[in-house]
Amino acid sequence: MSAHAPLSSPIAHGGRLDAARRAYPHAPEPWIDLSTGINPNPYPLPVIAPEAWMRLPDEAAFANLDAAARTAYGAPRDCAIVAGAGAQAFIQLLPRVFPAHRVGVLGFTYAEHGACWAANGAKVETVATIEELAGFDVAVIVNPNNPDGRIAFPCDLGLLAQEMTRKGGLLIIDESFMDFTPEHSATSLASLEGVVVLRSFGKAYGLAGVRLGFALCAPARAAILRAALGPWAVSGPALAIGAEALADVRWRAAAAAGCAAEAERLDAALARAGFELLGGASLFRLVRRDTAPDWFARLCEKGVLVRAFPERPDWLRFGLPGSEPAWARLNAALEIG
């Protein structure tokens, strides 16, 4: 095993191949990036009209995207949908426009939520149960959770949503990985004054570079978010791609089935390599091993980047390889047939 320790902050979010290449300059190319929970088989890009590149996007383009997102996400008619440059844009924006003193985060989870609220002056506390969140000004739940795939069921979220609305608080439900498990979605709660539901486009559709995401919430909160984002918060090409992809029900169903099968294949491969499965969603799997730091370095030396967690040094998260050559590289790095 290599004596290298896993990289931490330089690639804390996954996807930082530039940092990995600097740390492991002799690794074979091309790298296999399994550090992100992004569909490796993306939606086929549609033909984009030249006007989408040449002109500022008009209201009709936003309306088309809104309609497609409302149907795809099962959003109620009386909630508003705000489009922005990825779910991350809203994660950073919400603490600025809806400031709070005490924020509870259901953890262990995606660190950017707590970091963004703390950066804006809030006292952030990580809790272990949904019930504990009712005592905070703002409650944050990532559902399915990143990185372990834990599900918070709509019935439990509904009680918390009602309580946060009653007392003037805010429940943020980050559904960035919900597209392939819509039966667990809480978008039906998005019309409540005390709820904001976040959705990511790039993960399920494999087009993270488009930078598109949504906040579903009551109209009054949506107006505040739109004012903070300013005009033309989404590019014309992103509006066109998003509207077409979100309306493609057949592709989404096929992608969900394909990713579920790939996730089962990944489970089997990791088990053969001696890892303990802790959980995950259809786009990533979380495993544990005492020697995880050594395995992280070993995989990097083979040109395979996975996600390490400085806070949980015995954890690794693997995304889906997506192609037979990528599977072959991963199996070779894991030394399994």
mmCIF file of N, CA, C and O in Angstrom, residues 53-116:
data_model
loop_
_atom_site.group_PDB
_atom_site.id
_atom_site.type_symbol
_atom_site.label_atom_id
_atom_site.label_comp_id
_atom_site.label_asym_id
_atom_site.label_seq_id
_atom_site.Cartn_x
_atom_site.Cartn_y
_atom_site.Cartn_z
ATOM 1 N N TRP A 53 -27.596 31.630 -27.980
ATOM 2 C CA TRP A 53 -26.240 32.094 -27.699
ATOM 3 C C TRP A 53 -26.113 33.604 -27.923
ATOM 4 O O TRP A 53 -25.323 34.273 -27.242
ATOM 5 N N MET A 54 -26.876 34.131 -28.838
ATOM 6 C CA MET A 54 -26.667 35.502 -29.300
ATOM 7 C C MET A 54 -27.474 36.546 -28.533
ATOM 8 O O MET A 54 -27.096 37.720 -28.495
ATOM 9 N N ARG A 55 -28.594 36.134 -27.921
ATOM 10 C CA ARG A 55 -29.471 37.097 -27.280
ATOM 11 C C ARG A 55 -29.626 36.797 -25.796
ATOM 12 O O ARG A 55 -29.432 35.667 -25.349
ATOM 13 N N LEU A 56 -30.011 37.827 -25.043
ATOM 14 C CA LEU A 56 -30.376 37.602 -23.656
ATOM 15 C C LEU A 56 -31.655 36.756 -23.616
ATOM 16 O O LEU A 56 -32.564 36.966 -24.426
ATOM 17 N N PRO A 57 -31.724 35.787 -22.699
ATOM 18 C CA PRO A 57 -32.921 34.935 -22.654
ATOM 19 C C PRO A 57 -34.168 35.734 -22.311
ATOM 20 O O PRO A 57 -34.139 36.626 -21.449
ATOM 21 N N ASP A 58 -35.282 35.409 -22.976
ATOM 22 C CA ASP A 58 -36.510 36.155 -22.748
ATOM 23 C C ASP A 58 -37.424 35.407 -21.785
ATOM 24 O O ASP A 58 -37.119 34.291 -21.328
ATOM 25 N N GLU A 59 -38.563 36.011 -21.483
ATOM 26 C CA GLU A 59 -39.477 35.421 -20.505
ATOM 27 C C GLU A 59 -40.018 34.082 -20.969
ATOM 28 O O GLU A 59 -40.263 33.181 -20.160
ATOM 29 N N ALA A 60 -40.219 33.914 -22.270
ATOM 30 C CA ALA A 60 -40.744 32.655 -22.783
ATOM 31 C C ALA A 60 -39.799 31.491 -22.497
ATOM 32 O O ALA A 60 -40.240 30.378 -22.179
ATOM 33 N N ALA A 61 -38.495 31.732 -22.595
ATOM 34 C CA ALA A 61 -37.522 30.673 -22.332
ATOM 35 C C ALA A 61 -37.574 30.246 -20.865
ATOM 36 O O ALA A 61 -37.512 29.050 -20.546
ATOM 37 N N PHE A 62 -37.692 31.231 -19.969
ATOM 38 C CA PHE A 62 -37.816 30.902 -18.547
ATOM 39 C C PHE A 62 -39.130 30.178 -18.277
ATOM 40 O O PHE A 62 -39.186 29.251 -17.464
ATOM 41 N N ALA A 63 -40.203 30.596 -18.933
ATOM 42 C CA ALA A 63 -41.503 29.963 -18.732
ATOM 43 C C ALA A 63 -41.486 28.508 -19.195
ATOM 44 O O ALA A 63 -42.066 27.629 -18.547
ATOM 45 N N ASN A 64 -40.811 28.234 -20.317
ATOM 46 C CA ASN A 64 -40.709 26.862 -20.808
ATOM 47 C C ASN A 64 -39.970 25.976 -19.807
ATOM 48 O O ASN A 64 -40.360 24.833 -19.546
ATOM 49 N N LEU A 65 -38.879 26.501 -19.270
ATOM 50 C CA LEU A 65 -38.125 25.741 -18.274
ATOM 51 C C LEU A 65 -38.955 25.531 -17.021
ATOM 52 O O LEU A 65 -38.977 24.440 -16.440
ATOM 53 N N ASP A 66 -39.655 26.570 -16.574
ATOM 54 C CA ASP A 66 -40.504 26.480 -15.380
ATOM 55 C C ASP A 66 -41.532 25.373 -15.544
ATOM 56 O O ASP A 66 -41.732 24.537 -14.650
ATOM 57 N N ALA A 67 -42.194 25.334 -16.704
ATOM 58 C CA ALA A 67 -43.234 24.334 -16.938
ATOM 59 C C ALA A 67 -42.658 22.922 -16.935
ATOM 60 O O ALA A 67 -43.252 21.992 -16.358
ATOM 61 N N ALA A 68 -41.502 22.752 -17.567
ATOM 62 C CA ALA A 68 -40.884 21.430 -17.605
ATOM 63 C C ALA A 68 -40.450 20.984 -16.218
ATOM 64 O O ALA A 68 -40.635 19.814 -15.830
ATOM 65 N N ALA A 69 -39.871 21.903 -15.439
ATOM 66 C CA ALA A 69 -39.436 21.565 -14.089
ATOM 67 C C ALA A 69 -40.629 21.253 -13.189
ATOM 68 O O ALA A 69 -40.593 20.319 -12.381
ATOM 69 N N ARG A 70 -41.718 22.011 -13.313
ATOM 70 C CA ARG A 70 -42.892 21.800 -12.479
ATOM 71 C C ARG A 70 -43.458 20.398 -12.699
ATOM 72 O O ARG A 70 -43.815 19.698 -11.751
ATOM 73 N N THR A 71 -43.509 19.969 -13.946
ATOM 74 C CA THR A 71 -44.024 18.635 -14.248
ATOM 75 C C THR A 71 -43.051 17.553 -13.792
ATOM 76 O O THR A 71 -43.439 16.562 -13.167
ATOM 77 N N ALA A 72 -41.770 17.730 -14.104
ATOM 78 C CA ALA A 72 -40.774 16.714 -13.757
ATOM 79 C C ALA A 72 -40.670 16.508 -12.257
ATOM 80 O O ALA A 72 -40.475 15.375 -11.786
ATOM 81 N N TYR A 73 -40.794 17.586 -11.483
ATOM 82 C CA TYR A 73 -40.625 17.496 -10.047
ATOM 83 C C TYR A 73 -41.939 17.301 -9.289
ATOM 84 O O TYR A 73 -41.932 17.186 -8.063
ATOM 85 N N GLY A 74 -43.056 17.292 -9.991
ATOM 86 C CA GLY A 74 -44.342 17.137 -9.324
ATOM 87 C C GLY A 74 -44.652 18.275 -8.372
ATOM 88 O O GLY A 74 -45.237 18.067 -7.298
ATOM 89 N N ALA A 75 -44.287 19.479 -8.755
ATOM 90 C CA ALA A 75 -44.464 20.638 -7.884
ATOM 91 C C ALA A 75 -45.920 21.097 -7.880
ATOM 92 O O ALA A 75 -46.576 21.097 -8.925
ATOM 93 N N PRO A 76 -46.441 21.513 -6.735
ATOM 94 C CA PRO A 76 -47.821 22.011 -6.689
ATOM 95 C C PRO A 76 -47.983 23.315 -7.450
ATOM 96 O O PRO A 76 -47.016 24.072 -7.621
ATOM 97 N N ARG A 77 -49.193 23.566 -7.901
ATOM 98 C CA ARG A 77 -49.448 24.762 -8.699
ATOM 99 C C ARG A 77 -49.173 26.046 -7.938
ATOM 100 O O ARG A 77 -48.797 27.065 -8.535
ATOM 101 N N ASP A 78 -49.408 26.036 -6.629
ATOM 102 C CA ASP A 78 -49.288 27.279 -5.871
ATOM 103 C C ASP A 78 -47.891 27.510 -5.311
ATOM 104 O O ASP A 78 -47.695 28.396 -4.477
ATOM 105 N N CYS A 79 -46.909 26.727 -5.752
ATOM 106 C CA CYS A 79 -45.535 27.038 -5.376
ATOM 107 C C CYS A 79 -44.842 27.685 -6.569
ATOM 108 O O CYS A 79 -45.258 27.524 -7.716
ATOM 109 N N ALA A 80 -43.807 28.436 -6.302
ATOM 110 C CA ALA A 80 -43.032 29.079 -7.354
ATOM 111 C C ALA A 80 -41.745 28.297 -7.586
ATOM 112 O O ALA A 80 -41.261 27.590 -6.694
ATOM 113 N N ILE A 81 -41.202 28.414 -8.792
ATOM 114 C CA ILE A 81 -39.953 27.750 -9.141
ATOM 115 C C ILE A 81 -38.961 28.808 -9.600
ATOM 116 O O ILE A 81 -39.242 29.573 -10.526
ATOM 117 N N VAL A 82 -37.829 28.844 -8.938
ATOM 118 C CA VAL A 82 -36.774 29.802 -9.267
ATOM 119 C C VAL A 82 -35.592 29.034 -9.838
ATOM 120 O O VAL A 82 -35.085 28.107 -9.204
ATOM 121 N N ALA A 83 -35.147 29.400 -11.022
ATOM 122 C CA ALA A 83 -33.995 28.757 -11.653
ATOM 123 C C ALA A 83 -32.731 29.559 -11.362
ATOM 124 O O ALA A 83 -32.738 30.790 -11.361
ATOM 125 N N GLY A 84 -31.652 28.829 -11.118
ATOM 126 C CA GLY A 84 -30.368 29.474 -10.874
ATOM 127 C C GLY A 84 -29.230 28.610 -11.371
ATOM 128 O O GLY A 84 -29.446 27.554 -11.982
ATOM 129 N N ALA A 85 -28.017 29.037 -11.102
ATOM 130 C CA ALA A 85 -26.822 28.355 -11.609
ATOM 131 C C ALA A 85 -26.434 27.191 -10.708
ATOM 132 O O ALA A 85 -25.376 27.177 -10.079
ATOM 133 N N GLY A 86 -27.309 26.192 -10.636
ATOM 134 C CA GLY A 86 -27.050 25.008 -9.828
ATOM 135 C C GLY A 86 -27.605 25.141 -8.421
ATOM 136 O O GLY A 86 -27.831 26.243 -7.915
ATOM 137 N N ALA A 87 -27.822 23.991 -7.778
ATOM 138 C CA ALA A 87 -28.290 24.011 -6.388
ATOM 139 C C ALA A 87 -27.296 24.735 -5.491
ATOM 140 O O ALA A 87 -27.692 25.386 -4.506
ATOM 141 N N GLN A 88 -26.006 24.649 -5.818
ATOM 142 C CA GLN A 88 -24.994 25.313 -5.004
ATOM 143 C C GLN A 88 -25.208 26.819 -4.945
ATOM 144 O O GLN A 88 -24.953 27.449 -3.912
ATOM 145 N N ALA A 89 -25.698 27.407 -6.010
ATOM 146 C CA ALA A 89 -25.954 28.849 -5.998
ATOM 147 C C ALA A 89 -26.970 29.209 -4.926
ATOM 148 O O ALA A 89 -26.840 30.234 -4.234
ATOM 149 N N PHE A 90 -27.987 28.371 -4.754
ATOM 150 C CA PHE A 90 -29.001 28.635 -3.738
ATOM 151 C C PHE A 90 -28.479 28.327 -2.340
ATOM 152 O O PHE A 90 -28.835 29.010 -1.375
ATOM 153 N N ILE A 91 -27.646 27.307 -2.208
ATOM 154 C CA ILE A 91 -27.046 27.000 -0.912
ATOM 155 C C ILE A 91 -26.261 28.203 -0.396
ATOM 156 O O ILE A 91 -26.281 28.532 0.788
ATOM 157 N N GLN A 92 -25.589 28.896 -1.291
ATOM 158 C CA GLN A 92 -24.826 30.083 -0.893
ATOM 159 C C GLN A 92 -25.707 31.313 -0.715
ATOM 160 O O GLN A 92 -25.406 32.188 0.106
ATOM 161 N N LEU A 93 -26.806 31.380 -1.466
ATOM 162 C CA LEU A 93 -27.657 32.567 -1.438
ATOM 163 C C LEU A 93 -28.620 32.591 -0.255
ATOM 164 O O LEU A 93 -28.870 33.658 0.328
ATOM 165 N N LEU A 94 -29.156 31.442 0.124
ATOM 166 C CA LEU A 94 -30.195 31.411 1.154
ATOM 167 C C LEU A 94 -29.773 32.071 2.467
ATOM 168 O O LEU A 94 -30.556 32.833 3.050
ATOM 169 N N PRO A 95 -28.552 31.824 2.985
ATOM 170 C CA PRO A 95 -28.187 32.492 4.238
ATOM 171 C C PRO A 95 -28.097 34.009 4.125
ATOM 172 O O PRO A 95 -28.227 34.719 5.130
ATOM 173 N N ARG A 96 -27.882 34.512 2.926
ATOM 174 C CA ARG A 96 -27.758 35.965 2.752
ATOM 175 C C ARG A 96 -29.118 36.642 2.718
ATOM 176 O O ARG A 96 -29.267 37.769 3.225
ATOM 177 N N VAL A 97 -30.097 35.997 2.132
ATOM 178 C CA VAL A 97 -31.403 36.643 1.967
ATOM 179 C C VAL A 97 -32.388 36.265 3.069
ATOM 180 O O VAL A 97 -33.383 36.965 3.286
ATOM 181 N N PHE A 98 -32.129 35.154 3.769
ATOM 182 C CA PHE A 98 -32.984 34.751 4.891
ATOM 183 C C PHE A 98 -32.102 34.493 6.112
ATOM 184 O O PHE A 98 -31.974 33.365 6.583
ATOM 185 N N PRO A 99 -31.466 35.535 6.652
ATOM 186 C CA PRO A 99 -30.506 35.342 7.750
ATOM 187 C C PRO A 99 -31.166 34.737 8.989
ATOM 188 O O PRO A 99 -32.351 34.942 9.240
ATOM 189 N N ALA A 100 -30.363 33.979 9.743
ATOM 190 C CA ALA A 100 -30.875 33.317 10.940
ATOM 191 C C ALA A 100 -29.783 33.266 11.999
ATOM 192 O O ALA A 100 -28.593 33.379 11.691
ATOM 193 N N HIS A 101 -30.204 33.100 13.254
ATOM 194 C CA HIS A 101 -29.240 33.000 14.355
ATOM 195 C C HIS A 101 -28.801 31.555 14.590
ATOM 196 O O HIS A 101 -27.624 31.273 14.760
ATOM 197 N N ARG A 102 -29.775 30.645 14.617
ATOM 198 C CA ARG A 102 -29.475 29.248 14.938
ATOM 199 C C ARG A 102 -29.942 28.351 13.797
ATOM 200 O O ARG A 102 -31.094 28.384 13.387
ATOM 201 N N VAL A 103 -29.015 27.539 13.302
ATOM 202 C CA VAL A 103 -29.294 26.665 12.164
ATOM 203 C C VAL A 103 -28.958 25.231 12.553
ATOM 204 O O VAL A 103 -27.851 24.950 13.031
ATOM 205 N N GLY A 104 -29.913 24.337 12.343
ATOM 206 C CA GLY A 104 -29.681 22.922 12.594
ATOM 207 C C GLY A 104 -29.564 22.158 11.291
ATOM 208 O O GLY A 104 -30.367 22.354 10.377
ATOM 209 N N VAL A 105 -28.562 21.306 11.204
ATOM 210 C CA VAL A 105 -28.322 20.510 10.002
ATOM 211 C C VAL A 105 -28.376 19.038 10.388
ATOM 212 O O VAL A 105 -27.675 18.603 11.306
ATOM 213 N N LEU A 106 -29.199 18.274 9.679
ATOM 214 C CA LEU A 106 -29.254 16.836 9.921
ATOM 215 C C LEU A 106 -28.010 16.210 9.300
ATOM 216 O O LEU A 106 -27.828 16.225 8.080
ATOM 217 N N GLY A 107 -27.151 15.673 10.147
ATOM 218 C CA GLY A 107 -25.858 15.222 9.651
ATOM 219 C C GLY A 107 -25.659 13.728 9.846
ATOM 220 O O GLY A 107 -26.547 13.053 10.329
ATOM 221 N N PHE A 108 -24.490 13.309 9.468
ATOM 222 C CA PHE A 108 -23.387 13.876 8.719
ATOM 223 C C PHE A 108 -23.810 14.080 7.270
ATOM 224 O O PHE A 108 -24.414 13.186 6.684
ATOM 225 N N THR A 109 -23.479 15.233 6.685
ATOM 226 C CA THR A 109 -24.000 15.521 5.366
ATOM 227 C C THR A 109 -23.076 16.449 4.590
ATOM 228 O O THR A 109 -21.955 16.764 5.022
ATOM 229 N N TYR A 110 -23.574 16.911 3.447
ATOM 230 C CA TYR A 110 -22.830 17.816 2.572
ATOM 231 C C TYR A 110 -22.447 19.066 3.348
ATOM 232 O O TYR A 110 -23.314 19.803 3.835
ATOM 233 N N ALA A 111 -21.154 19.334 3.449
ATOM 234 C CA ALA A 111 -20.649 20.344 4.365
ATOM 235 C C ALA A 111 -20.962 21.774 3.953
ATOM 236 O O ALA A 111 -20.921 22.685 4.794
ATOM 237 N N GLU A 112 -21.257 22.015 2.684
ATOM 238 C CA GLU A 112 -21.460 23.388 2.231
ATOM 239 C C GLU A 112 -22.652 24.064 2.902
ATOM 240 O O GLU A 112 -22.660 25.285 3.070
ATOM 241 N N HIS A 113 -23.669 23.306 3.278
ATOM 242 C CA HIS A 113 -24.820 23.922 3.942
ATOM 243 C C HIS A 113 -24.387 24.605 5.240
ATOM 244 O O HIS A 113 -24.610 25.799 5.445
ATOM 245 N N GLY A 114 -23.767 23.845 6.108
ATOM 246 C CA GLY A 114 -23.322 24.427 7.373
ATOM 247 C C GLY A 114 -22.298 25.518 7.190
ATOM 248 O O GLY A 114 -22.339 26.557 7.865
ATOM 249 N N ALA A 115 -21.369 25.317 6.246
ATOM 250 C CA ALA A 115 -20.318 26.305 6.026
ATOM 251 C C ALA A 115 -20.884 27.636 5.553
ATOM 252 O O ALA A 115 -20.434 28.710 5.986
ATOM 253 N N CYS A 116 -21.879 27.589 4.664
ATOM 254 C CA CYS A 116 -22.446 28.839 4.135
ATOM 255 C C CYS A 116 -23.243 29.591 5.197
ATOM 256 O O CYS A 116 -23.187 30.820 5.271
#
